[in-house]
mmCIF file of C-alpha atoms (C1' of nucleotides) in Angstrom:
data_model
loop_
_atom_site.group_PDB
_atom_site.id
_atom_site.type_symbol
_atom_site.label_atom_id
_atom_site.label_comp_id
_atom_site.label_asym_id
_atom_site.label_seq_id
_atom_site.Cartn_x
_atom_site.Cartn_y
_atom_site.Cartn_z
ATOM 1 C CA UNK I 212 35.181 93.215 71.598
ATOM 2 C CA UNK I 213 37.712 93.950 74.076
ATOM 3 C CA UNK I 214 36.864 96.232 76.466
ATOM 4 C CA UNK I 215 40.415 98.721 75.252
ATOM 5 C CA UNK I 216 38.950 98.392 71.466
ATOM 6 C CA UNK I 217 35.556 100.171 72.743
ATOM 7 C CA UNK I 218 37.847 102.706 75.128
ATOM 8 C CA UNK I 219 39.673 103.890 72.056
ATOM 9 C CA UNK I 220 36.355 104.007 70.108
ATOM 10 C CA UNK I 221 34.479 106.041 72.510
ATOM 11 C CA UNK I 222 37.586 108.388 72.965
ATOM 12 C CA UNK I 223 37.738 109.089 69.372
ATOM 13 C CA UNK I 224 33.914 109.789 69.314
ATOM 14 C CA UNK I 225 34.153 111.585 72.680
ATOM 15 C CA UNK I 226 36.255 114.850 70.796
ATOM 16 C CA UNK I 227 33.255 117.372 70.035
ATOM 17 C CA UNK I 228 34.820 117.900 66.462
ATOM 18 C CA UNK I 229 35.528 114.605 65.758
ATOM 19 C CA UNK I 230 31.787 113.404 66.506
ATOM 20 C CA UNK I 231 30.474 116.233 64.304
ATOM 21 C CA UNK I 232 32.880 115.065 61.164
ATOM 22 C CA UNK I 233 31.864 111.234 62.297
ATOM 23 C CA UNK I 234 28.124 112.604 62.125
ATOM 24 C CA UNK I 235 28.133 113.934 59.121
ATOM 25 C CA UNK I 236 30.282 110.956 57.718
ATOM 26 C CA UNK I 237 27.281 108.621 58.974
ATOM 27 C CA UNK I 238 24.428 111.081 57.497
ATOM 28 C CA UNK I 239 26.457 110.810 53.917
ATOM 29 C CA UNK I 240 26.050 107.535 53.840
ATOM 30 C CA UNK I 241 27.933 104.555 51.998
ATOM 31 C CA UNK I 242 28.831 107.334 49.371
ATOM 32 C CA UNK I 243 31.100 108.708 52.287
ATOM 33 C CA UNK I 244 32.374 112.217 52.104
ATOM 34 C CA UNK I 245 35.744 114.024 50.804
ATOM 35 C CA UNK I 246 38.081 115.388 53.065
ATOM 36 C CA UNK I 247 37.358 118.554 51.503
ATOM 37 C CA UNK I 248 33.826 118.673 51.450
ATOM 38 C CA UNK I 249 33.933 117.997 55.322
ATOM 39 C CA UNK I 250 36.374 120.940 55.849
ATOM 40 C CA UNK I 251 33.645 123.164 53.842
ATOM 41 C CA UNK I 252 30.842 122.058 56.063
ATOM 42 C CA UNK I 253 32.474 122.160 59.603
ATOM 43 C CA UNK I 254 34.760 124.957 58.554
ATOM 44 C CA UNK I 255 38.516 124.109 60.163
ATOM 45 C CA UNK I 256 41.886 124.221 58.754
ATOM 46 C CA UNK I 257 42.984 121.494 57.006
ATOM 47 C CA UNK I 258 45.901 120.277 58.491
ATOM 48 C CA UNK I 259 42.900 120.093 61.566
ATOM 49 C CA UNK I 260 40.461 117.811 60.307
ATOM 50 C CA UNK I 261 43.477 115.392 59.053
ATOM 51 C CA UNK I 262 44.791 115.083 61.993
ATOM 52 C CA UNK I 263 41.288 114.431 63.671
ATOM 53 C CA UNK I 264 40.467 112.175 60.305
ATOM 54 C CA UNK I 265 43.911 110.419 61.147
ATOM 55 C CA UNK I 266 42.499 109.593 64.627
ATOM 56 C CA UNK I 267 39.214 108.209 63.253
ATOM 57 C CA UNK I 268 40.795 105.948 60.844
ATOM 58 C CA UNK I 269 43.457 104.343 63.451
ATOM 59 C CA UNK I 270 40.275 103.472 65.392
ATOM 60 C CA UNK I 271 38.719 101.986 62.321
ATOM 61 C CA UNK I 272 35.726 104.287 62.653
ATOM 62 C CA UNK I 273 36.162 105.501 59.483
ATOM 63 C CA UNK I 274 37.804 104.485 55.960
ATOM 64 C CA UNK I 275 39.175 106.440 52.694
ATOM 65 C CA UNK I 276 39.295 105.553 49.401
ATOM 66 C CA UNK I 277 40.663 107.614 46.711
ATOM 67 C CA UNK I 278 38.565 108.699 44.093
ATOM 68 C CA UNK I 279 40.433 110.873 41.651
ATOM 69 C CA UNK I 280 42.673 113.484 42.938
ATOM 70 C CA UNK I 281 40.059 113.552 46.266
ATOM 71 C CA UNK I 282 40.131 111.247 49.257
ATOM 72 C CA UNK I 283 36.729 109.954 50.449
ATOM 73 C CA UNK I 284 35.561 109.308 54.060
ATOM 74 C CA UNK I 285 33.121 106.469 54.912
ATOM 75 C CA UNK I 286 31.535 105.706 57.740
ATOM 76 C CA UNK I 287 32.246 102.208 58.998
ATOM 77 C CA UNK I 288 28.406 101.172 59.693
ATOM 78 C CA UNK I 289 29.948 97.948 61.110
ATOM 79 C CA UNK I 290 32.622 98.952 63.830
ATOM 80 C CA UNK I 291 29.656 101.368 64.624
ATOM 81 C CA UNK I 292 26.800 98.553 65.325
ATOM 82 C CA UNK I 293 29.662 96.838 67.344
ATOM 83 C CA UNK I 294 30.337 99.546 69.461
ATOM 84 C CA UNK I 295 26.612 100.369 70.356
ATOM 85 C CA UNK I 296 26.023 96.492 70.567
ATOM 86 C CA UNK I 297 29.255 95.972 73.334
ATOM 87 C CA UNK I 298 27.573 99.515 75.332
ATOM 88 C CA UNK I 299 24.275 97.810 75.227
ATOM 89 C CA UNK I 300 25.645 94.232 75.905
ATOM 90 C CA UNK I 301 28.688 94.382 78.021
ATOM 91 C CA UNK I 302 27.633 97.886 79.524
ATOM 92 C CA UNK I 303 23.949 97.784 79.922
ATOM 93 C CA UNK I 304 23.334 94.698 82.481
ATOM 94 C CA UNK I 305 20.921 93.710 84.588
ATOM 95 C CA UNK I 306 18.123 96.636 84.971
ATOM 96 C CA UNK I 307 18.615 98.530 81.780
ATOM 97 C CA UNK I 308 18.092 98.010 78.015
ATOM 98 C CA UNK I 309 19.635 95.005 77.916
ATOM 99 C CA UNK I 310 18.546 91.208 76.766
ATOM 100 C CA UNK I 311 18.086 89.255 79.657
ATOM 101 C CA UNK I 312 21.314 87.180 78.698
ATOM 102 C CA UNK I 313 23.452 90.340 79.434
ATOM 103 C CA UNK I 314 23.445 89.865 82.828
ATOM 104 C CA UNK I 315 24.497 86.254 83.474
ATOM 105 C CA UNK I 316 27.297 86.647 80.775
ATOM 106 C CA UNK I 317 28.313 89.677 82.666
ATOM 107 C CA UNK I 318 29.806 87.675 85.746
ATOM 108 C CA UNK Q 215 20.263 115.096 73.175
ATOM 109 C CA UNK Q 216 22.824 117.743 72.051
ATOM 110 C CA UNK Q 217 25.591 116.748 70.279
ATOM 111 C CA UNK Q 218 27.967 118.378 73.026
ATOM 112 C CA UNK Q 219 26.416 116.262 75.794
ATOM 113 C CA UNK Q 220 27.122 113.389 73.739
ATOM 114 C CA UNK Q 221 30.508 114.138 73.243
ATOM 115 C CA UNK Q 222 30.434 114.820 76.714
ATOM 116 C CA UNK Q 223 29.432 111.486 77.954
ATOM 117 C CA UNK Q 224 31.426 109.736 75.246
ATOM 118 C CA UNK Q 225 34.591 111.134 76.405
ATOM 119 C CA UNK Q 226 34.105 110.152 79.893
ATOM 120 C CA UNK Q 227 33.611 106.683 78.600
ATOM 121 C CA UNK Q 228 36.530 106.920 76.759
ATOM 122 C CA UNK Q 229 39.236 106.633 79.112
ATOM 123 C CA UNK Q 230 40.090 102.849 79.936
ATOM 124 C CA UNK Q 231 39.620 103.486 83.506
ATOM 125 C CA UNK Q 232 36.736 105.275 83.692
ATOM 126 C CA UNK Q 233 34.951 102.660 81.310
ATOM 127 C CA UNK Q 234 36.267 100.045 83.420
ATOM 128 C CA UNK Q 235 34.748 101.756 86.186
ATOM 129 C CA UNK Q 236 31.707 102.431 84.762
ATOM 130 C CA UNK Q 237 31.313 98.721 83.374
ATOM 131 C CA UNK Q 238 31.943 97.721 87.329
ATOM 132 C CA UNK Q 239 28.958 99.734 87.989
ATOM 133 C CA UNK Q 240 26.782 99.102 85.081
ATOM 134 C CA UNK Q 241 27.098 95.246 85.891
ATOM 135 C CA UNK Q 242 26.270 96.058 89.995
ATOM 136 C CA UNK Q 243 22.963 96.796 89.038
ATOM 137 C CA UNK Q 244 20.884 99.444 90.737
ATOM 138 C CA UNK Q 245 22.331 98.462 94.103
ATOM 139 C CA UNK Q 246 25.286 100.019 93.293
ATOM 140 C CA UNK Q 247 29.055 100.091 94.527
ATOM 141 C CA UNK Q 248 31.028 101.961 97.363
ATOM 142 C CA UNK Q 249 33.348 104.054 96.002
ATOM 143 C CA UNK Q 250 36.316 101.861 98.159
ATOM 144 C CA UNK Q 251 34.908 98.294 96.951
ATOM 145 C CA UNK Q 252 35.569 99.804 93.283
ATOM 146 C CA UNK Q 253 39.128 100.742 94.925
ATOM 147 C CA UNK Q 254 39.654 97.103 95.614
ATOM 148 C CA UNK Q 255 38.723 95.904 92.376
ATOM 149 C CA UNK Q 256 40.549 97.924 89.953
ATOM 150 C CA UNK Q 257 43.639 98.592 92.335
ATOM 151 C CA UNK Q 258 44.113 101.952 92.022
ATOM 152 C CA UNK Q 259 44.760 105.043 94.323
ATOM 153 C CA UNK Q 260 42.052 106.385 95.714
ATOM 154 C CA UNK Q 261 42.808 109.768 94.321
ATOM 155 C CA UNK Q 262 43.007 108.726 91.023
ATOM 156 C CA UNK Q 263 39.849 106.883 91.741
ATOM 157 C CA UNK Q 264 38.098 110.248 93.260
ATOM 158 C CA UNK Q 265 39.599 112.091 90.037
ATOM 159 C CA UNK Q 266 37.541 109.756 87.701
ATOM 160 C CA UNK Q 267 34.614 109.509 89.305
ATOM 161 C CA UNK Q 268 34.350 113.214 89.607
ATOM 162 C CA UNK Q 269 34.097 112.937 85.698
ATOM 163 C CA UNK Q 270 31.723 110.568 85.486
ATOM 164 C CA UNK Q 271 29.333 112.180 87.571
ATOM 165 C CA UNK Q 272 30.028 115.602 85.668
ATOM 166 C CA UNK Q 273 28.373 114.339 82.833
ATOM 167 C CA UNK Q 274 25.856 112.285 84.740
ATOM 168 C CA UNK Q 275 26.772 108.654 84.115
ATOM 169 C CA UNK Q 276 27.213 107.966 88.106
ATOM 170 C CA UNK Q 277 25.085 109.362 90.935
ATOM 171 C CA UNK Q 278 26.221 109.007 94.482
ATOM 172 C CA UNK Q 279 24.539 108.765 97.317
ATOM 173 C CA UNK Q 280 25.682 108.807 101.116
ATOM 174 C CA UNK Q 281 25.017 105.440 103.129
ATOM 175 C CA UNK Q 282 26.768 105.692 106.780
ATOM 176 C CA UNK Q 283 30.091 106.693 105.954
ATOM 177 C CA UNK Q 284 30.164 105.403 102.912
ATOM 178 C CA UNK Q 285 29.138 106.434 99.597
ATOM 179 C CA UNK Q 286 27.414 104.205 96.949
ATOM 180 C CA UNK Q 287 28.012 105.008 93.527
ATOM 181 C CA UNK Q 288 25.105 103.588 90.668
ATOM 182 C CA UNK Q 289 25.348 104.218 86.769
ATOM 183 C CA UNK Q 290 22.634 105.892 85.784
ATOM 184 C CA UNK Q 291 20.610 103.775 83.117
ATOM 185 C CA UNK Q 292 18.759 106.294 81.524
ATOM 186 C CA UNK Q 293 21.220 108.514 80.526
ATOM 187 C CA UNK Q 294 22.990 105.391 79.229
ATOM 188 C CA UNK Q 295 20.196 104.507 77.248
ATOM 189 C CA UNK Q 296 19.987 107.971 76.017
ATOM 190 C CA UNK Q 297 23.405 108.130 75.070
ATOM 191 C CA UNK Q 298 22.616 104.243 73.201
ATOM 192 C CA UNK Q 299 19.859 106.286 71.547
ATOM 193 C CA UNK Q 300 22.049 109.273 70.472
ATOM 194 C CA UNK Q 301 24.286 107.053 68.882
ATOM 195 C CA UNK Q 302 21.565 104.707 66.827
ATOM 196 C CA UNK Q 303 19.248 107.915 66.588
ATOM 197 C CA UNK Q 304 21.448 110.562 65.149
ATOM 198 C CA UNK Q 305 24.588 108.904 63.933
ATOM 199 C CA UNK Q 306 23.631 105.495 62.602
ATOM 200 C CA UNK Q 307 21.369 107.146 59.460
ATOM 201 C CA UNK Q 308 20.383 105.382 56.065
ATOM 202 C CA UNK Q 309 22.521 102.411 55.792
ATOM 203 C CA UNK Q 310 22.441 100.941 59.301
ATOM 204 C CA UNK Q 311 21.127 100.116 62.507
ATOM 205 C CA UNK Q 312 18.731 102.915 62.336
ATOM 206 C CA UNK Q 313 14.748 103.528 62.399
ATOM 207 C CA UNK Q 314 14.406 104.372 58.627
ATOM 208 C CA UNK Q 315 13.189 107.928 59.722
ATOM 209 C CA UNK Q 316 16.399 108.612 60.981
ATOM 210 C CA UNK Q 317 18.441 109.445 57.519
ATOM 211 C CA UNK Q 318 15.140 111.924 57.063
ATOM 212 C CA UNK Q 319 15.571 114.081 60.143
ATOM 213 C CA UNK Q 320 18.979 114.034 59.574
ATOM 214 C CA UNK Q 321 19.138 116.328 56.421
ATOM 215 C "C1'" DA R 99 35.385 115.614 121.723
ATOM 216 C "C1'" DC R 100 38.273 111.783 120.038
ATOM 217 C "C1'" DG R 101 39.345 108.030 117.041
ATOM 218 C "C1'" DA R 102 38.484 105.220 113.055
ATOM 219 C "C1'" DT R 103 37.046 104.724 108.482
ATOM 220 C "C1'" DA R 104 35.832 106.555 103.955
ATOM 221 C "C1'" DT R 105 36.441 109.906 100.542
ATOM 222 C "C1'" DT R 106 37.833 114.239 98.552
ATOM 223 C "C1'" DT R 107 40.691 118.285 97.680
ATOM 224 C "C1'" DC R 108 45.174 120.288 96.974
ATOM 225 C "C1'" DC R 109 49.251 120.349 94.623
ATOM 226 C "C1'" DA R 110 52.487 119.504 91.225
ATOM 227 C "C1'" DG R 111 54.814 116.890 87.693
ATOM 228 C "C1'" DA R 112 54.525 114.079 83.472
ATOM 229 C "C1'" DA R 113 52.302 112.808 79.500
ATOM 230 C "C1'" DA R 114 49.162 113.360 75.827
ATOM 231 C "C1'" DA R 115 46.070 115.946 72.815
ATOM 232 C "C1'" DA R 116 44.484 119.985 70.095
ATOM 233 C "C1'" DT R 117 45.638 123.589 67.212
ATOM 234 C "C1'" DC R 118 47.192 125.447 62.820
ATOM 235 C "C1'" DG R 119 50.612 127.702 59.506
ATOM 236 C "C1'" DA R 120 54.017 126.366 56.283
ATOM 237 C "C1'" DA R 121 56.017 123.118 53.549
ATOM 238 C "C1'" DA R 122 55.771 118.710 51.304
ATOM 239 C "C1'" DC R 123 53.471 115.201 48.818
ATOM 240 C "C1'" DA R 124 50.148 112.725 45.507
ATOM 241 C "C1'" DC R 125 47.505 112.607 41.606
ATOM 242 C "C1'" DG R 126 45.663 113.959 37.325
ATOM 243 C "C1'" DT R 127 45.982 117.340 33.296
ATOM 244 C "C1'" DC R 128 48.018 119.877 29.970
ATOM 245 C "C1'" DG W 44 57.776 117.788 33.306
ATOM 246 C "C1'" DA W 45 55.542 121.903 34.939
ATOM 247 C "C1'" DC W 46 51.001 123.216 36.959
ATOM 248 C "C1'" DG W 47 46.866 122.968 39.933
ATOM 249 C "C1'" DT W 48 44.025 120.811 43.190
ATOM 250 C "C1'" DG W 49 43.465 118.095 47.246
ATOM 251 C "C1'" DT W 50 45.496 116.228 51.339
ATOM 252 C "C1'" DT W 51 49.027 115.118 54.661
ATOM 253 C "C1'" DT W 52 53.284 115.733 57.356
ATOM 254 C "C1'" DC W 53 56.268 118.690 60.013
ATOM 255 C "C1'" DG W 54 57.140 121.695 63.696
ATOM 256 C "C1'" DA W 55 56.081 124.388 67.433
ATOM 257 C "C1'" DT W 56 52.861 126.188 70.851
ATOM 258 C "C1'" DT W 57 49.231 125.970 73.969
ATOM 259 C "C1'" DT W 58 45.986 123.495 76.550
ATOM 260 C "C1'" DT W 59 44.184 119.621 78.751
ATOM 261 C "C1'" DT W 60 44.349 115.230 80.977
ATOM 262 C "C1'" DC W 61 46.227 111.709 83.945
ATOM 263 C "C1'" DT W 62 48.370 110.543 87.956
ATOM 264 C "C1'" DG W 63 49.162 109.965 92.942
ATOM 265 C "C1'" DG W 64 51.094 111.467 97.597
ATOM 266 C "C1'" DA W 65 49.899 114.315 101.404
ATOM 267 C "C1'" DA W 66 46.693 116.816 103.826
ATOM 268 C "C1'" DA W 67 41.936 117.991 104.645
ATOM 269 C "C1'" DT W 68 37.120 116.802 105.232
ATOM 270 C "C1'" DA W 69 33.004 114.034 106.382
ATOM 271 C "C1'" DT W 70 30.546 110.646 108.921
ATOM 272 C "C1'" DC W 71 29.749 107.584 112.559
ATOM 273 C "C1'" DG W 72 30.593 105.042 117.096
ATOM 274 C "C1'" DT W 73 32.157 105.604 121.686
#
DNA sequence: ACGATATTTCCAGAAAAATCGAAACACGTC
DNA sequence: GACGTGTTTCGATTTTTCTGGAAATATCGT
């Protein structure tokens, strides 16, 4: 993972709203969530939470399928154990909850 | 962890400098870097520099300390592995890299 | 106290992001 | 093909962030 992949992953994550709609995309699951459904629960005008959705999707954070007339929001489980593996890996060297590996590979 | 010093510490990570920085320090260990060696290495004004820093110890992610003139910056690792923990913890529920308890707590 | 080195604050301009109402668009139904 | 529901784009405003030169501050050695 390239070091500007993780920035623009963390920045996305780093917006207070668009952790909480990431949050509850991750607590719904595989099922995901619709657009809709998310604007109900973290009560913001719509035009809002598509523009933050927008931003969460160019990062790959999260995906939409249509289903019906509604758009569904998943999660991407993946991207997400790649980002917390590259903080832990890349990030977390020498003294700190890293493998041992992290360290050497970090020169 | 609240979900505001997450976003918090995520944001500060999000900027391609300051995760640049940050990685800089992460891989110096505890011993830590001046704040002018990390000015070498990145090649960048030392305002700029200052500005950035400034952030990163706002949320907690640096500590500084004073040695002669000069002052040693050092990531802080727990707060790091806090944040790692936030992320597995409270946003990677039911389907992935999570403790199984995780999705349970989360409703 | 002065000079040298290291770092921060001040300031200001440029660029980017957040916000949200109104209008437009997409899809399914009748 | 008009209607309704769900979602996005447009447009405009406000706010925040990034940036870096110049000046100020801090610390130490002499």
């Amino acid at each position: 993972m390239k070091i500007t992949d993780a920035a623009t992953q963390l920045e996305a994550l780093g917006n207070p709203t668009r952790l909480a709609v990431f949050r509850l995309l991750v607590r719904a699951g595989e099922a995901g969530l619709p657009v809709g459904r998310i604007q109900q629960r973290l009560d913001m005008p719509a035009s809002t939470l598509s523009h933050h959705l927008k931003t969460l999707c160019a990062t790959g954070l999260v995906r939409q399928t249509r289903e019906r007339t509604t758009l569904i929001c998943t999660a991407d489980f993946k991207l997400m154990r790649g980002l917390v593996a590259f903080l832990v890996a890349e990030c977390c060297a020498e003294s700190a909850c890293a493998p041992a590996d992290a360290a050497t590979r970090a020169a």
